[in-house]
mmCIF file of C-alpha atoms in Angstrom:
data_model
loop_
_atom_site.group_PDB
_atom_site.id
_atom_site.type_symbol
_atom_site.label_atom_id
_atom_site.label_comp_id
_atom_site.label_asym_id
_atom_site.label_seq_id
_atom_site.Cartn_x
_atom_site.Cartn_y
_atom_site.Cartn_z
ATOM 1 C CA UNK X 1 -173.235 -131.923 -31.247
ATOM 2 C CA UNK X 2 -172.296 -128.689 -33.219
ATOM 3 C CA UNK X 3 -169.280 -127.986 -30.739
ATOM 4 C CA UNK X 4 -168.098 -131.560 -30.871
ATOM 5 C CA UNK X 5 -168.201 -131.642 -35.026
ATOM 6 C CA UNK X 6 -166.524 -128.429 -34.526
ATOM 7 C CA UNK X 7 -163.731 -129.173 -32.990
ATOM 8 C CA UNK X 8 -162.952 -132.990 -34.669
ATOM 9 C CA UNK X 9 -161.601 -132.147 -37.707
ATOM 10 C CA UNK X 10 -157.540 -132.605 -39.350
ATOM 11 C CA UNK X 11 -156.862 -128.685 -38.070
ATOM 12 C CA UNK X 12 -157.801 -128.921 -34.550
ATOM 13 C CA UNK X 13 -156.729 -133.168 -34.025
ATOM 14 C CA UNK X 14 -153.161 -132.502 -35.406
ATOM 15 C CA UNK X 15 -153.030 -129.679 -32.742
ATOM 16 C CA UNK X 16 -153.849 -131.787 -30.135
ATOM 17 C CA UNK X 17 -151.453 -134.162 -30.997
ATOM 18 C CA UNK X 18 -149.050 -131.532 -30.770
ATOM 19 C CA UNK X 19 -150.083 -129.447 -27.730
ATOM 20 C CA UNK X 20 -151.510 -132.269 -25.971
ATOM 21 C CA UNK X 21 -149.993 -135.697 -26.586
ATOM 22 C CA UNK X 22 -146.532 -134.297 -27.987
ATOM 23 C CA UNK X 23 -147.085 -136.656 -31.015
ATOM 24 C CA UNK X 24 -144.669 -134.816 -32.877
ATOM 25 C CA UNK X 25 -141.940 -135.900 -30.827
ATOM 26 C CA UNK X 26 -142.581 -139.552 -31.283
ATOM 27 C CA UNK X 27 -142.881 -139.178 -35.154
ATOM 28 C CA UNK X 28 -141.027 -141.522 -37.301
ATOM 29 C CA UNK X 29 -140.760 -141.110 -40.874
ATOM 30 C CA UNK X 30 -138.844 -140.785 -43.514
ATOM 31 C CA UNK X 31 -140.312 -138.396 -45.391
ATOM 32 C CA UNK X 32 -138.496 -135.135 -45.249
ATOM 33 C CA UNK X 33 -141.678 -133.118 -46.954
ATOM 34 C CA UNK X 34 -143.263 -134.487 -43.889
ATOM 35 C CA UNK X 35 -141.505 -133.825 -41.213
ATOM 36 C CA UNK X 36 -140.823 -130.154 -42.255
ATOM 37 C CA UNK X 37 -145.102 -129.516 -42.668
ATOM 38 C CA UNK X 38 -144.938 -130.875 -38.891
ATOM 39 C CA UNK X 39 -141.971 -128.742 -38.018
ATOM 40 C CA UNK X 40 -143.596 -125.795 -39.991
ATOM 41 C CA UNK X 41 -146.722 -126.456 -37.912
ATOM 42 C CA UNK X 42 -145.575 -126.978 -34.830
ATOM 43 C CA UNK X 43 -143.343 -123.445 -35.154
ATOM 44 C CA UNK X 44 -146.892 -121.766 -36.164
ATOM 45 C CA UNK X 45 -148.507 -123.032 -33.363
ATOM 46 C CA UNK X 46 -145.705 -121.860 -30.673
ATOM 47 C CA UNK X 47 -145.820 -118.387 -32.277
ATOM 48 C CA UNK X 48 -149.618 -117.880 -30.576
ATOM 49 C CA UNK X 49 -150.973 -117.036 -34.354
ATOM 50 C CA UNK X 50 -154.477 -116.828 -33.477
ATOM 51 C CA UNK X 51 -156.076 -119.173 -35.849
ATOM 52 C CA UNK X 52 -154.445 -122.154 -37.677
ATOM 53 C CA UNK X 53 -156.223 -123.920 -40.203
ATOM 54 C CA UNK X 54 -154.248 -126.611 -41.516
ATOM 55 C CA UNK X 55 -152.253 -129.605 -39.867
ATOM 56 C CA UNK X 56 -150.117 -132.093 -41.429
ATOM 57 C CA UNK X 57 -153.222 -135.125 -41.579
ATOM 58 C CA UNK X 58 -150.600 -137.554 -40.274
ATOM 59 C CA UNK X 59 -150.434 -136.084 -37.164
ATOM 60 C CA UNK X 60 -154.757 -136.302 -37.018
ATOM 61 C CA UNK X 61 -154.064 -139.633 -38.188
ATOM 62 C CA UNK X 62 -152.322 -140.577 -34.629
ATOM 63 C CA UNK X 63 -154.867 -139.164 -32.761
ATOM 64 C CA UNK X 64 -157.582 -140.853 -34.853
ATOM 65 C CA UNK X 65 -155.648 -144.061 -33.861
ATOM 66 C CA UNK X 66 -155.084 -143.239 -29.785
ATOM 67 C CA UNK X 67 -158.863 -142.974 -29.601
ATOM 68 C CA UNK X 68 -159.353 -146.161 -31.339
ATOM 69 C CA UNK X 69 -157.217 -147.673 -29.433
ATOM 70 C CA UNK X 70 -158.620 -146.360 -26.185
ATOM 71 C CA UNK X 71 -161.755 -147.612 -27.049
ATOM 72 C CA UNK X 72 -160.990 -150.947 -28.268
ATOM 73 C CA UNK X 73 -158.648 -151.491 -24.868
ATOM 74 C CA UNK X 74 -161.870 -150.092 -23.046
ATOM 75 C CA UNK X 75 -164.179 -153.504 -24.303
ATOM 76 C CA UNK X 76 -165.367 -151.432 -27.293
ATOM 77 C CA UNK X 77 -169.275 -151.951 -27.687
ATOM 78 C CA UNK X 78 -169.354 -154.550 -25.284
ATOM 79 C CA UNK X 79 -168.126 -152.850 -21.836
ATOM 80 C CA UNK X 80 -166.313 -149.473 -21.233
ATOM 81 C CA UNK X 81 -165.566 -148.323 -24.653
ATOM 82 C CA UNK X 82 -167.592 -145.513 -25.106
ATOM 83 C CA UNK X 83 -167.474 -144.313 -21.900
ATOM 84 C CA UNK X 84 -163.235 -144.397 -22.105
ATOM 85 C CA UNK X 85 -163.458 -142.851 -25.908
ATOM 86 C CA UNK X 86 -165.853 -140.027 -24.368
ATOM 87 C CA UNK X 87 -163.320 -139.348 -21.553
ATOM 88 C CA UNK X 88 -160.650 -139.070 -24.387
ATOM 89 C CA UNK X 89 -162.214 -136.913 -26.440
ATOM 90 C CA UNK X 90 -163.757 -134.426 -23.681
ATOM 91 C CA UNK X 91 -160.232 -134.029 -21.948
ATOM 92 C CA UNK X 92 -158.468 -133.534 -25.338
ATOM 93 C CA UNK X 93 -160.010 -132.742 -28.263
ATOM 94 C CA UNK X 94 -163.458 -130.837 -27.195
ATOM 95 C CA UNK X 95 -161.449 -127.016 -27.004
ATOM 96 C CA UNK X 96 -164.673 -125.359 -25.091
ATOM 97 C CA UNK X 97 -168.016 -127.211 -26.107
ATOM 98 C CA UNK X 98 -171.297 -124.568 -26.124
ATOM 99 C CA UNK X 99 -173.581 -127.031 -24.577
ATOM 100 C CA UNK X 100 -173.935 -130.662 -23.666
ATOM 101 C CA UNK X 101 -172.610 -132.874 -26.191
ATOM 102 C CA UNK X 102 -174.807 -135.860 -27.377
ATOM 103 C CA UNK X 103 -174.237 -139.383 -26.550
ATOM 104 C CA UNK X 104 -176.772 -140.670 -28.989
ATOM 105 C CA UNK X 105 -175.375 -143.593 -31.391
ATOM 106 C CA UNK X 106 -177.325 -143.719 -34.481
ATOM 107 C CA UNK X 107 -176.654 -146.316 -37.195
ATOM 108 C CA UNK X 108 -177.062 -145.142 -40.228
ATOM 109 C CA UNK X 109 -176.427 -148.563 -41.807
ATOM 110 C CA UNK X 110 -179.466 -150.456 -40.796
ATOM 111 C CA UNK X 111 -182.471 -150.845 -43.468
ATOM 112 C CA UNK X 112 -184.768 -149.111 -40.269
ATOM 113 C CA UNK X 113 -183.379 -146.058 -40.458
ATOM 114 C CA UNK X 114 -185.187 -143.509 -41.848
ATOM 115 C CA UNK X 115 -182.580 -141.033 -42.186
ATOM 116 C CA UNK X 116 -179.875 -142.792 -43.668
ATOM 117 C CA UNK X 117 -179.011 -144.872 -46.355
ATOM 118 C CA UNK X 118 -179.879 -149.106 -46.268
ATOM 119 C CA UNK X 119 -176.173 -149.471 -48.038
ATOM 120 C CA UNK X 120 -173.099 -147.406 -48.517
ATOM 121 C CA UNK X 121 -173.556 -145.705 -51.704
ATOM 122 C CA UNK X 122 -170.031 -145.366 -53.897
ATOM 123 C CA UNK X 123 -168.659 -143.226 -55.943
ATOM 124 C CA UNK X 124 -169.163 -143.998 -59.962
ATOM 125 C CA UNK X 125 -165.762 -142.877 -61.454
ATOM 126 C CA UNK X 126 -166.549 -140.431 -64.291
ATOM 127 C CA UNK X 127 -165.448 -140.613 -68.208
ATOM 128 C CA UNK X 128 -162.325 -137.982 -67.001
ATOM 129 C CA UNK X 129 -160.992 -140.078 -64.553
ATOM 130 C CA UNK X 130 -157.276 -139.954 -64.601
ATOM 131 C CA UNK X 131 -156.280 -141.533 -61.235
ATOM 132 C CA UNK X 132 -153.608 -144.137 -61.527
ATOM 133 C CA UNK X 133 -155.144 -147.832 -61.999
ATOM 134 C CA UNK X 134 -153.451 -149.423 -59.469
ATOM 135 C CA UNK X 135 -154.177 -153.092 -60.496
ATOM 136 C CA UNK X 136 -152.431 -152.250 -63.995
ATOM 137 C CA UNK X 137 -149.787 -150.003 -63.011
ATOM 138 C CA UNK X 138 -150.969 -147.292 -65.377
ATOM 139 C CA UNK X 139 -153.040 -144.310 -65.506
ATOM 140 C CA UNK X 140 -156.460 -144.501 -67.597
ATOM 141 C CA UNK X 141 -156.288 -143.178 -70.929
ATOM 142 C CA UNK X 142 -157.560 -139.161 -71.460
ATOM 143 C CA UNK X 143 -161.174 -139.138 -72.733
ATOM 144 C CA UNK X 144 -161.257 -138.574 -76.306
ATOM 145 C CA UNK X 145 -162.247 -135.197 -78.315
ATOM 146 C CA UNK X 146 -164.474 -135.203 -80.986
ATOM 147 C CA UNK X 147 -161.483 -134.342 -83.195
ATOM 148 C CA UNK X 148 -159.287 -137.012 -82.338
ATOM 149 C CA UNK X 149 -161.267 -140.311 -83.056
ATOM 150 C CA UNK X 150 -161.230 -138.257 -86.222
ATOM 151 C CA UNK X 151 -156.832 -138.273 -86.511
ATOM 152 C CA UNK X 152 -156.868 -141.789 -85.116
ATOM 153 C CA UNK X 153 -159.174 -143.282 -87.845
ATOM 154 C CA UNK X 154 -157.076 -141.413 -90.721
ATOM 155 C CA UNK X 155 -154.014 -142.351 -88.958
ATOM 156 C CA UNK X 156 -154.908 -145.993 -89.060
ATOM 157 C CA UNK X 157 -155.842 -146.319 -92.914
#
């Protein structure tokens, strides 16, 4: 399992999507930051550095789709699915696995499990959240200091 884990992650998919499925070429945005990260990484990659870490996510993205896509074209659960999704991932994203990867599926979700959760836990956002509030169009207002509910209240008299 360790050399599967290993090698799916944003670094190693958005090469493959370069080296392998020449996703790069196919690309269409219109984000010019974008497409020079992908340029940037695909010239980093050509230049045989011998470890790149990071990879536009986009380009991870695309892969993260193919192999959905195999899958789901496969019969998903019901017929070939995994067995097409394996094939996928053991021609182009396992680099050089250290021993035999797993094929166990465990589901985490169900109330039997005794490893995972019964029900996705989420995220409680905390009193210094400042991430935009999307249904409002505005960001959430900056916690207060002790000092200024102090200015407020003599500002308001």
């Amino acid at each position: 399992v360790k050399a599967f884990t290993d090698n799916v992650c944003n670094a190693n998919l958005a090469k493959v999507a370069v080296e392998r499925l020449d996703v790069h070429k196919r690309f269409n945005t219109f984000s010019t930051p974008l497409l020079g990260a992908i340029r940037r990484f695909v010239r980093e990659l050509s230049s045989g550095r011998a470890t790149v870490r990071r990879g536009p996510k986009p380009l991870a993205d695309c892969v993260e789709a193919i192999l959905g896509a195999v899958w789901i074209d496969a019969g998903g659960l019901a017929a070939g699915g995994w067995a097409a999704a394996w094939d996928f991932v053991t021609s182009n994203i396992v680099i050089a696995p250290d021993r035999p990867l797993s094929v166990e599926v465990v589901d985490l979700t169900s109330p039997s499990s005794q490893d995972g959760p019964s029900s996705p836990v989420l995220a409680q956002p905390s009193a210094t959240d400042t991430s935009p509030r999307k249904e409002l169009g505005r960001k959430r207002p900056a916690p207060l200091s002790p000092n200024s509910s102090a200015k407020r209240g003599a500002a308001e008299s």
